[in-house]
Short mmCIF file of C-alpha atoms and ligand atoms in Angstrom, two decimals:
data_model
loop_
_atom_site.label_atom_id
_atom_site.label_comp_id
_atom_site.label_asym_id
_atom_site.label_seq_id
_atom_site.Cartn_x
_atom_site.Cartn_y
_atom_site.Cartn_z
CA GLU W 1 0.01 0.03 -0.01
CA THR W 2 1.45 3.32 -1.04
CA THR W 3 0.33 6.79 0.18
CA VAL W 4 0.66 9.53 -2.49
CA ILE W 5 1.86 12.74 -0.93
CA PRO W 6 1.05 15.78 -2.83
CA VAL W 7 3.93 17.43 -4.60
CA ARG W 8 3.79 20.66 -2.65
CA GLU W 9 3.85 18.79 0.70
CA ARG W 10 6.59 16.53 -0.43
CA ALA W 11 8.64 19.48 -1.60
CA ARG W 12 8.10 21.33 1.72
CA ILE W 13 8.87 18.28 3.77
CA ALA W 14 12.19 17.73 1.72
CA LEU W 15 13.34 21.16 2.23
CA SER W 16 12.64 21.45 5.88
CA THR W 17 14.31 18.09 6.52
CA ALA W 18 17.48 19.35 4.70
CA ARG W 19 17.42 22.54 6.62
CA ARG W 20 17.20 20.79 9.99
CA ARG W 21 20.28 18.82 9.03
CA THR W 22 22.24 21.91 7.85
CA GLN W 23 21.47 23.45 11.18
CA ALA W 24 22.35 20.27 13.14
CA LEU W 25 25.79 20.16 11.42
CA THR W 26 26.56 23.91 11.98
CA ASP W 27 24.79 24.91 15.17
CA CYS W 28 27.10 22.52 17.04
CA LEU W 29 30.34 24.48 16.29
CA PRO W 30 31.55 27.85 17.51
CA GLU W 31 32.09 30.54 14.93
CA PRO W 32 35.79 30.08 14.44
CA GLU W 33 35.26 26.48 13.50
CA LEU W 34 32.69 27.50 10.95
CA THR W 35 34.95 29.96 9.24
CA ALA W 36 38.22 27.84 9.50
CA GLN W 37 39.18 25.59 6.64
CA HIS W 38 39.52 22.09 8.20
CA SER W 39 41.19 20.62 5.11
CA PRO W 40 42.31 22.02 1.72
CA LEU W 41 39.92 19.59 0.22
CA MET W 42 36.96 21.20 1.76
CA SER W 43 35.30 24.53 1.95
CA PRO W 44 34.92 26.29 5.31
CA LEU W 45 31.49 25.25 6.54
CA VAL W 46 30.17 28.80 6.41
CA TRP W 47 30.83 28.69 2.55
CA ASP W 48 28.64 25.62 2.27
CA MET W 49 25.93 27.39 4.29
CA ALA W 50 25.78 30.50 2.15
CA HIS W 51 26.18 28.51 -1.14
CA ILE W 52 23.16 26.38 -0.05
CA GLY W 53 21.16 29.58 0.29
CA ASN W 54 22.52 31.14 -3.07
CA GLN W 55 21.61 28.02 -5.02
CA GLU W 56 18.15 28.07 -3.55
CA GLU W 57 17.90 31.79 -4.37
CA LEU W 58 18.99 31.14 -7.92
CA TRP W 59 16.70 28.23 -8.72
CA LEU W 60 13.68 28.68 -6.54
CA VAL W 61 13.29 32.37 -5.88
CA ARG W 62 14.57 33.71 -9.21
CA ARG W 63 14.00 30.78 -11.75
CA ALA W 64 10.79 29.04 -10.43
CA GLY W 65 9.30 32.20 -8.84
CA GLY W 66 10.39 34.69 -11.32
CA ARG W 67 11.16 37.01 -8.40
CA PRO W 68 13.93 39.64 -8.23
CA ALA W 69 17.30 38.79 -6.87
CA LEU W 70 17.71 39.12 -3.04
CA ARG W 71 21.55 39.23 -2.99
CA PRO W 72 23.00 39.29 -6.50
CA ASP W 73 26.31 40.51 -4.98
CA LEU W 74 26.70 37.04 -3.41
CA ASP W 75 26.50 35.12 -6.71
CA PRO W 76 30.19 35.20 -7.61
CA LEU W 77 31.37 34.48 -4.05
CA TYR W 78 29.35 31.25 -3.89
CA ASP W 79 29.71 30.04 -7.37
CA ALA W 80 31.52 26.72 -7.03
CA PHE W 81 33.28 27.23 -10.44
CA ARG W 82 34.68 30.64 -9.57
CA HIS W 83 36.91 29.90 -6.63
CA ARG W 84 38.63 26.55 -5.69
CA ARG W 85 37.91 25.16 -2.33
CA ALA W 86 41.45 25.96 -1.02
CA ASP W 87 40.91 29.64 -2.03
CA ARG W 88 37.50 30.06 -0.40
CA PRO W 89 38.61 31.06 3.21
CA ALA W 90 40.25 34.11 1.79
CA LEU W 91 36.96 35.41 0.29
CA PRO W 92 34.91 38.15 1.99
CA LEU W 93 32.39 35.49 3.04
CA LEU W 94 29.31 36.21 4.92
CA ARG W 95 29.83 35.70 8.65
CA PRO W 96 27.99 32.75 10.29
CA SER W 97 25.19 34.90 11.81
CA ASP W 98 24.73 36.70 8.39
CA ALA W 99 24.64 33.29 6.51
CA ARG W 100 21.98 31.98 8.80
CA ARG W 101 19.86 35.07 8.25
CA TYR W 102 20.46 34.85 4.44
CA LEU W 103 19.35 31.09 4.51
CA ALA W 104 16.18 32.02 6.41
CA GLY W 105 15.29 34.75 4.15
CA VAL W 106 15.70 32.81 1.01
CA ARG W 107 13.74 29.96 2.46
CA ASP W 108 10.78 32.17 3.33
CA GLN W 109 10.53 33.26 -0.23
CA ALA W 110 11.14 29.86 -1.70
CA LEU W 111 8.18 28.47 0.44
CA ASP W 112 6.05 31.26 -0.65
CA VAL W 113 6.90 30.48 -4.32
CA LEU W 114 5.92 26.83 -3.68
CA ALA W 115 2.71 27.73 -1.89
CA SER W 116 1.62 30.30 -4.54
CA ALA W 117 2.64 28.53 -7.78
CA PRO W 118 -0.50 27.94 -9.73
CA ASP W 119 0.64 24.48 -10.62
CA PRO W 120 3.79 23.09 -9.00
CA GLY W 121 4.02 20.38 -11.66
CA ASP W 122 6.33 17.60 -10.58
CA GLY W 123 8.24 20.02 -8.29
CA PHE W 124 11.59 19.05 -9.93
CA LEU W 125 13.44 22.23 -9.10
CA PHE W 126 12.34 22.03 -5.40
CA GLY W 127 13.34 18.40 -5.33
CA MET W 128 16.75 19.30 -7.00
CA ILE W 129 17.41 22.01 -4.33
CA ALA W 130 16.47 19.78 -1.48
CA GLN W 131 18.91 17.13 -2.86
CA HIS W 132 21.48 19.85 -3.38
CA GLU W 133 21.22 20.96 0.24
CA GLN W 134 21.44 17.32 1.33
CA GLN W 135 24.51 16.67 -0.77
CA HIS W 136 26.31 19.62 0.79
CA ASP W 137 25.17 18.27 4.25
CA GLU W 138 27.04 15.03 3.42
CA THR W 139 29.99 17.04 2.34
CA MET W 140 29.84 19.04 5.76
CA LEU W 141 29.60 15.76 7.44
CA ALA W 142 32.90 14.67 5.65
CA THR W 143 34.29 18.12 6.86
CA HIS W 144 33.42 17.11 10.45
CA GLN W 145 35.21 13.78 9.90
CA LEU W 146 38.36 15.71 8.79
CA ARG W 147 38.37 18.37 11.47
CA ARG W 148 40.68 17.90 14.55
CA GLY W 149 39.58 18.25 18.05
CA ALA W 150 36.99 16.72 20.42
CA ALA W 151 33.76 15.09 19.10
CA VAL W 152 30.78 17.35 18.58
CA LEU W 153 28.41 14.96 16.69
CA ASN W 154 26.77 11.96 18.34
CA ALA W 155 24.51 9.19 17.28
CA PRO W 156 23.51 5.82 18.34
CA PRO W 157 25.14 2.81 16.60
CA PRO W 158 23.15 0.96 13.90
CA PRO W 159 20.91 -1.82 15.23
CA ARG W 160 22.50 -5.32 15.02
CA THR W 161 20.63 -6.99 12.23
CA ALA W 162 23.54 -9.06 10.79
CA PRO W 163 22.70 -12.78 10.54
CA ALA W 164 23.99 -15.24 13.03
CA THR W 165 24.75 -17.76 10.34
CA PRO W 166 27.06 -16.47 7.42
CA LEU W 167 25.64 -15.27 4.23
CA PRO W 168 27.02 -16.79 1.01
CA ARG W 169 30.11 -14.92 -0.11
CA GLU W 170 28.74 -14.06 -3.45
CA VAL W 171 25.39 -13.97 -5.31
CA LEU W 172 24.71 -14.65 -8.97
CA VAL W 173 23.30 -11.81 -10.95
CA PRO W 174 21.70 -13.31 -14.12
CA GLY W 175 22.74 -12.11 -17.43
CA GLY W 176 20.41 -10.38 -20.03
CA PRO W 177 19.10 -6.94 -20.72
CA PHE W 178 17.67 -4.68 -18.05
CA THR W 179 16.52 -1.03 -18.00
CA MET W 180 19.33 1.32 -16.64
CA GLY W 181 18.40 4.84 -15.52
CA ALA W 182 15.43 6.68 -14.04
CA THR W 183 12.09 5.15 -14.74
CA GLY W 184 9.27 7.33 -13.73
CA ASP W 185 11.07 9.20 -10.83
CA PRO W 186 10.25 12.92 -11.25
CA TRP W 187 13.14 14.04 -9.04
CA ALA W 188 15.79 11.96 -10.67
CA LEU W 189 18.59 14.21 -11.79
CA ASP W 190 19.84 14.79 -15.41
CA ASN W 191 22.65 12.20 -15.22
CA GLU W 192 20.26 9.44 -14.29
CA ARG W 193 18.45 10.01 -17.56
CA PRO W 194 17.31 8.77 -20.09
CA ALA W 195 16.37 5.10 -19.13
CA HIS W 196 17.86 2.79 -21.63
CA PRO W 197 18.35 -0.91 -22.07
CA VAL W 198 21.84 -2.41 -21.22
CA ASP W 199 22.79 -5.96 -21.64
CA VAL W 200 24.88 -7.49 -18.82
CA GLN W 201 26.55 -10.91 -18.69
CA ASP W 202 26.05 -13.29 -15.81
CA PHE W 203 28.41 -12.30 -12.89
CA TRP W 204 29.05 -13.10 -9.24
CA LEU W 205 28.79 -10.21 -6.81
CA ASP W 206 29.93 -9.94 -3.25
CA THR W 207 26.87 -10.36 -0.97
CA VAL W 208 28.17 -7.46 1.14
CA PRO W 209 30.69 -4.71 0.88
CA VAL W 210 34.32 -5.60 1.62
CA THR W 211 34.85 -5.55 5.45
CA ASN W 212 37.67 -4.09 7.52
CA ALA W 213 38.78 -7.63 8.38
CA ALA W 214 38.95 -8.69 4.76
CA TYR W 215 40.74 -5.33 3.84
CA GLN W 216 43.27 -5.89 6.72
CA GLU W 217 44.15 -9.24 4.97
CA PHE W 218 45.24 -7.25 1.87
CA ILE W 219 47.31 -5.07 4.13
CA ASP W 220 48.90 -7.96 5.98
CA ASP W 221 49.62 -9.71 2.68
CA GLY W 222 51.68 -6.74 1.63
CA GLY W 223 49.07 -5.49 -0.80
CA TYR W 224 50.32 -1.86 -0.52
CA ASP W 225 53.84 -2.92 -1.50
CA ASP W 226 53.13 -5.02 -4.51
CA PRO W 227 52.80 -3.12 -7.93
CA ARG W 228 51.14 -6.19 -9.47
CA TRP W 229 47.81 -5.25 -7.82
CA TRP W 230 47.76 -1.54 -8.73
CA GLN W 231 46.95 0.31 -11.92
CA PRO W 232 50.05 2.27 -13.09
CA ASP W 233 48.54 5.62 -11.92
CA GLY W 234 47.40 4.13 -8.76
CA TRP W 235 50.93 2.77 -7.93
CA LEU W 236 52.41 6.28 -8.67
CA HIS W 237 49.77 7.70 -6.35
CA ARG W 238 50.39 5.05 -3.62
CA LYS W 239 54.01 5.94 -3.76
CA ARG W 240 53.58 9.71 -3.85
CA ALA W 241 50.82 9.86 -1.03
CA ASP W 242 52.58 7.04 0.95
CA LEU W 243 49.43 5.10 1.29
CA ALA W 244 49.51 2.19 3.68
CA ALA W 245 45.94 1.84 5.03
CA PRO W 246 42.55 3.45 4.72
CA ALA W 247 42.39 7.29 5.70
CA PHE W 248 42.07 7.89 9.44
CA TRP W 249 43.58 4.48 10.30
CA ARG W 250 46.64 4.27 12.57
CA ARG W 251 48.64 1.22 13.78
CA ASP W 252 48.16 0.47 17.50
CA GLY W 253 50.35 -2.37 18.71
CA SER W 254 49.53 -5.31 16.66
CA GLY W 255 46.14 -3.94 15.49
CA TRP W 256 44.62 -0.80 14.06
CA VAL W 257 42.62 2.01 15.45
CA ARG W 258 40.74 4.69 13.49
CA ARG W 259 39.69 8.18 14.13
CA ARG W 260 35.94 8.62 13.61
CA PHE W 261 34.29 12.01 14.24
CA GLY W 262 36.81 13.07 16.93
CA VAL W 263 37.03 9.59 18.69
CA THR W 264 39.66 6.99 18.28
CA GLU W 265 38.43 3.37 18.37
CA PRO W 266 39.62 -0.10 17.38
CA VAL W 267 38.85 -0.73 13.76
CA PRO W 268 35.67 -2.94 13.85
CA PRO W 269 36.37 -6.03 11.73
CA ASP W 270 32.82 -6.73 10.58
CA GLU W 271 32.09 -3.15 9.25
CA PRO W 272 32.45 -2.37 5.56
CA VAL W 273 35.80 -0.63 4.96
CA LEU W 274 35.44 3.13 4.81
CA HIS W 275 37.60 5.98 3.37
CA VAL W 276 39.57 4.05 0.68
CA SER W 277 40.25 5.60 -2.82
CA TRP W 278 39.21 4.04 -6.11
CA PHE W 279 42.86 3.11 -6.58
CA GLU W 280 42.98 1.10 -3.36
CA ALA W 281 39.56 -0.54 -4.09
CA ASP W 282 40.76 -1.57 -7.55
CA ALA W 283 44.14 -2.92 -6.16
CA TYR W 284 42.29 -4.90 -3.49
CA ALA W 285 39.96 -6.48 -6.02
CA ARG W 286 42.93 -7.45 -8.24
CA TRP W 287 44.69 -9.05 -5.26
CA ALA W 288 41.50 -10.96 -4.44
CA GLY W 289 41.43 -12.37 -8.03
CA ARG W 290 38.33 -10.31 -8.75
CA ARG W 291 37.38 -6.86 -10.11
CA LEU W 292 35.22 -3.87 -9.32
CA PRO W 293 31.65 -4.15 -10.83
CA THR W 294 30.81 -1.82 -13.79
CA GLU W 295 28.15 0.76 -12.98
CA ALA W 296 25.81 -1.19 -15.24
CA GLU W 297 26.48 -4.40 -13.26
CA TRP W 298 25.92 -2.57 -9.96
CA GLU W 299 22.65 -1.15 -10.97
CA LYS W 300 21.36 -4.34 -12.47
CA ALA W 301 22.11 -6.07 -9.21
CA ALA W 302 20.54 -3.28 -7.21
CA ARG W 303 17.23 -3.06 -9.12
CA HIS W 304 16.50 -5.63 -11.74
CA ASP W 305 13.60 -7.97 -10.71
CA PRO W 306 13.95 -11.25 -12.71
CA ALA W 307 10.45 -12.24 -11.76
CA THR W 308 8.80 -9.25 -13.65
CA GLY W 309 11.71 -8.04 -15.76
CA ARG W 310 11.18 -4.56 -14.24
CA SER W 311 13.69 -2.14 -12.77
CA ARG W 312 12.75 -1.32 -9.18
CA ARG W 313 13.43 2.07 -7.67
CA TYR W 314 15.25 0.62 -4.73
CA PRO W 315 16.62 -2.98 -4.17
CA TRP W 316 13.77 -3.97 -1.91
CA GLY W 317 10.99 -2.53 -4.29
CA ASP W 318 9.48 0.92 -4.99
CA ASP W 319 8.62 1.87 -1.36
CA ALA W 320 10.58 4.82 0.14
CA PRO W 321 13.42 3.91 2.39
CA ASP W 322 12.58 3.29 5.98
CA PRO W 323 15.06 2.60 8.89
CA ALA W 324 14.66 -1.25 8.30
CA HIS W 325 15.77 -0.96 4.71
CA ALA W 326 19.03 0.95 4.79
CA ASN W 327 21.42 2.93 6.91
CA LEU W 328 20.89 6.35 5.45
CA GLY W 329 20.09 9.86 6.57
CA GLN W 330 22.97 10.41 9.21
CA ARG W 331 20.79 8.50 11.83
CA HIS W 332 24.07 6.63 12.54
CA LEU W 333 27.63 7.87 12.11
CA ARG W 334 29.04 4.77 10.96
CA PRO W 335 28.39 1.93 8.63
CA ALA W 336 26.37 -1.17 10.01
CA PRO W 337 28.20 -4.56 10.17
CA ALA W 338 28.21 -6.28 6.82
CA GLY W 339 25.15 -8.45 6.32
CA SER W 340 22.80 -5.96 8.16
CA TYR W 341 19.44 -4.76 6.80
CA PRO W 342 17.85 -8.07 5.43
CA ALA W 343 14.74 -6.11 4.68
CA GLY W 344 16.86 -4.02 2.17
CA ALA W 345 18.11 -7.03 0.18
CA ALA W 346 17.99 -6.90 -3.61
CA PRO W 347 16.26 -9.71 -5.63
CA CYS W 348 19.79 -11.31 -6.39
CA GLY W 349 20.33 -11.47 -2.49
CA ALA W 350 22.93 -8.73 -2.15
CA ARG W 351 22.60 -6.60 0.93
CA GLN W 352 23.48 -2.99 1.76
CA LEU W 353 23.50 -1.86 -1.78
CA LEU W 354 21.95 1.37 -0.59
CA GLY W 355 23.30 3.15 2.55
CA ASP W 356 26.23 2.34 4.78
CA VAL W 357 29.12 3.14 2.28
CA TRP W 358 29.23 4.58 -1.28
CA GLU W 359 30.62 1.87 -3.59
CA TRP W 360 33.30 2.62 -6.16
CA THR W 361 32.49 1.18 -9.57
CA ALA W 362 34.92 0.40 -12.46
CA THR W 363 33.16 2.98 -14.67
CA ASP W 364 34.21 6.56 -15.77
CA PHE W 365 31.40 9.21 -15.31
CA THR W 366 29.78 9.76 -18.60
CA GLY W 367 26.36 10.77 -19.86
CA TYR W 368 23.86 8.07 -20.82
CA PRO W 369 22.96 7.82 -24.64
CA GLY W 370 20.77 10.80 -25.33
CA PHE W 371 21.82 12.70 -22.14
CA ALA W 372 20.65 16.27 -21.98
CA ALA W 373 21.85 18.59 -19.22
CA HIS W 374 19.11 19.86 -17.03
CA PRO W 375 18.82 22.42 -15.79
CA TYR W 376 22.42 23.42 -15.90
CA ARG W 377 25.59 21.92 -17.44
CA GLU W 378 27.69 22.38 -14.17
CA TYR W 379 25.66 19.85 -12.23
CA SER W 380 26.92 16.76 -14.30
CA GLN W 381 28.07 17.45 -17.72
CA VAL W 382 31.23 19.45 -17.05
CA PHE W 383 32.49 16.34 -15.01
CA PHE W 384 31.96 13.86 -17.77
CA GLY W 385 35.14 11.96 -18.85
CA ALA W 386 37.93 9.82 -17.67
CA LEU W 387 38.92 11.96 -14.72
CA HIS W 388 36.06 10.81 -12.43
CA LYS W 389 34.87 7.36 -11.29
CA VAL W 390 31.33 6.56 -10.55
CA LEU W 391 30.15 5.73 -7.07
CA ARG W 392 26.84 4.11 -6.22
CA GLY W 393 24.49 3.39 -3.44
CA GLY W 394 24.82 6.29 -0.90
CA SER W 395 26.31 6.06 2.62
CA PHE W 396 25.11 6.48 6.23
CA GLY W 397 25.61 10.19 5.50
CA THR W 398 23.37 10.28 2.43
CA ASP W 399 19.70 11.41 2.88
CA PRO W 400 17.05 9.29 1.30
CA VAL W 401 15.94 12.14 -0.83
CA ALA W 402 19.30 12.02 -2.75
CA CYS W 403 19.47 8.11 -2.74
CA ARG W 404 17.86 5.66 -5.06
CA ALA W 405 19.13 2.71 -7.15
CA THR W 406 19.68 5.10 -10.18
CA PHE W 407 21.61 7.75 -8.30
CA ARG W 408 25.05 8.51 -9.48
CA ASN W 409 27.87 10.05 -7.56
CA TRP W 410 31.41 10.60 -8.80
CA ASP W 411 34.78 11.58 -7.66
CA PHE W 412 38.54 11.53 -8.49
CA PRO W 413 40.06 8.07 -8.06
CA VAL W 414 42.48 9.37 -5.39
CA ARG W 415 39.75 10.78 -3.09
CA ARG W 416 39.30 9.21 0.34
CA GLN W 417 37.52 11.80 2.44
CA ILE W 418 34.08 10.69 1.09
CA PHE W 419 32.20 7.95 2.86
CA ALA W 420 33.31 5.42 0.17
CA GLY W 421 33.96 1.57 0.33
CA PHE W 422 33.32 -1.09 -2.32
CA ARG W 423 32.41 -4.52 -3.27
CA THR W 424 33.92 -7.00 -5.78
CA CYS W 425 32.74 -9.23 -8.46
CA ARG W 426 33.74 -11.87 -11.06
CA GLY W 427 32.41 -12.95 -14.37
CA ALA W 428 30.44 -16.22 -14.26
CA GLU W 429 31.38 -19.10 -16.70
CA PRO W 430 28.53 -19.33 -19.33
CA GLY W 431 26.20 -22.24 -18.87
C1 LIG K 501 27.40 14.85 -6.84
C2 LIG K 501 28.50 15.00 -4.73
C3 LIG K 501 29.75 15.11 -6.74
O1 LIG K 501 29.42 17.75 -4.24
O2 LIG K 501 30.48 17.91 -6.08
C4 LIG K 501 26.87 19.90 -4.91
C5 LIG K 501 27.06 17.47 -5.63
N1 LIG K 501 26.87 19.63 -7.16
N2 LIG K 501 26.81 21.11 -5.49
C6 LIG K 501 29.56 17.54 -5.46
C7 LIG K 501 26.92 18.99 -5.85
C8 LIG K 501 26.65 20.91 -6.76
C9 LIG K 501 28.39 16.94 -6.13
N3 LIG K 501 28.48 15.43 -6.13
FE1 LIG K 502 26.67 22.98 -4.60
#
């Protein structure tokens, strides 16, 4: 049974949910921590705050509402293409109190536009802006992970729903065509479109993401010191960056500890590995005699229903995610043990495809056949090409509004500050 929420209501809820999260991530820090740059990879949090407001002003107040600009003077400061992240602290940015006032003023107008629109249609621009704010909220959560100093965020651990008896190591995803890309999801973004058929061969996919324990075997086996496992670029990067373990890990006697949101703790063996680059994921897979799934393989595993031939919206069906399906929405500040969330399993039997950790795929980020930028080239199109690898599935830091089996994320193959892990696969012998 599904309840149909009217578009206006759905948009209002999505916007206010995002705003509560933005506030939770910024109200917990004193002003100097909001204006500081915690890592050259990240903007100061106060830049994310006003950038969220500026995008909302551009797309909801000016574009959707046709209303005059509130603060046109802010456009160049908060244009992500104008200044690199490392240069942003030196800009004459709004102070935190002014950024909060700006966010609130824009929101008042945006909600008024929503309420007074003669016909909200499918509410795409409102959905896009709610997703944009939530994407920055995940980025701000990564900034929290990078910052030094005592913990300020707190959340309960995920519930223990991992099975007592071990799951099969891998599941078979049957070959044949399936529909890739958004099918009837009005808030799907431009890079998820258009839906198109893709043929995928039979393959065996890890039932769960690669765990810390499995990843430690790669470390213990000298995986970081053996160029056989690494792509040439990856090996160069491994040398130059002196990689020896996932980010935030440190040796402690005979074992490992990790820093997680300001707390140092033993690395939990049964959790999906987190904060590894694409190069590390790719090297692990080769060491294991396997490979990363392509993006199409990942999506087929996550949504193809062999019983009906249909592509689902989520691994478990079309119903919106609830807390039993997946570890999403910053309810917990860590992945759940591998094998958790039986209610979120895909038809092929794979678990935790959505939530917990983003999963690196083998595929470069490109447009689907017939791609059309919408509503602006700078969301996706300018990132197409061999420089970025696709990630799928969302993490514990991803809000459900910005997570579905078609959602595509991307990053450079060296990046580790995002909440990324991976799973591996291998081809199946035909017959
Ligand atoms: C889709 C996460 C790669 O953060 O660069 C935010 C999302 N785009 N503002 C990013 C985004 C514009 C984007 N990612
Ligand atoms: Fe942005």
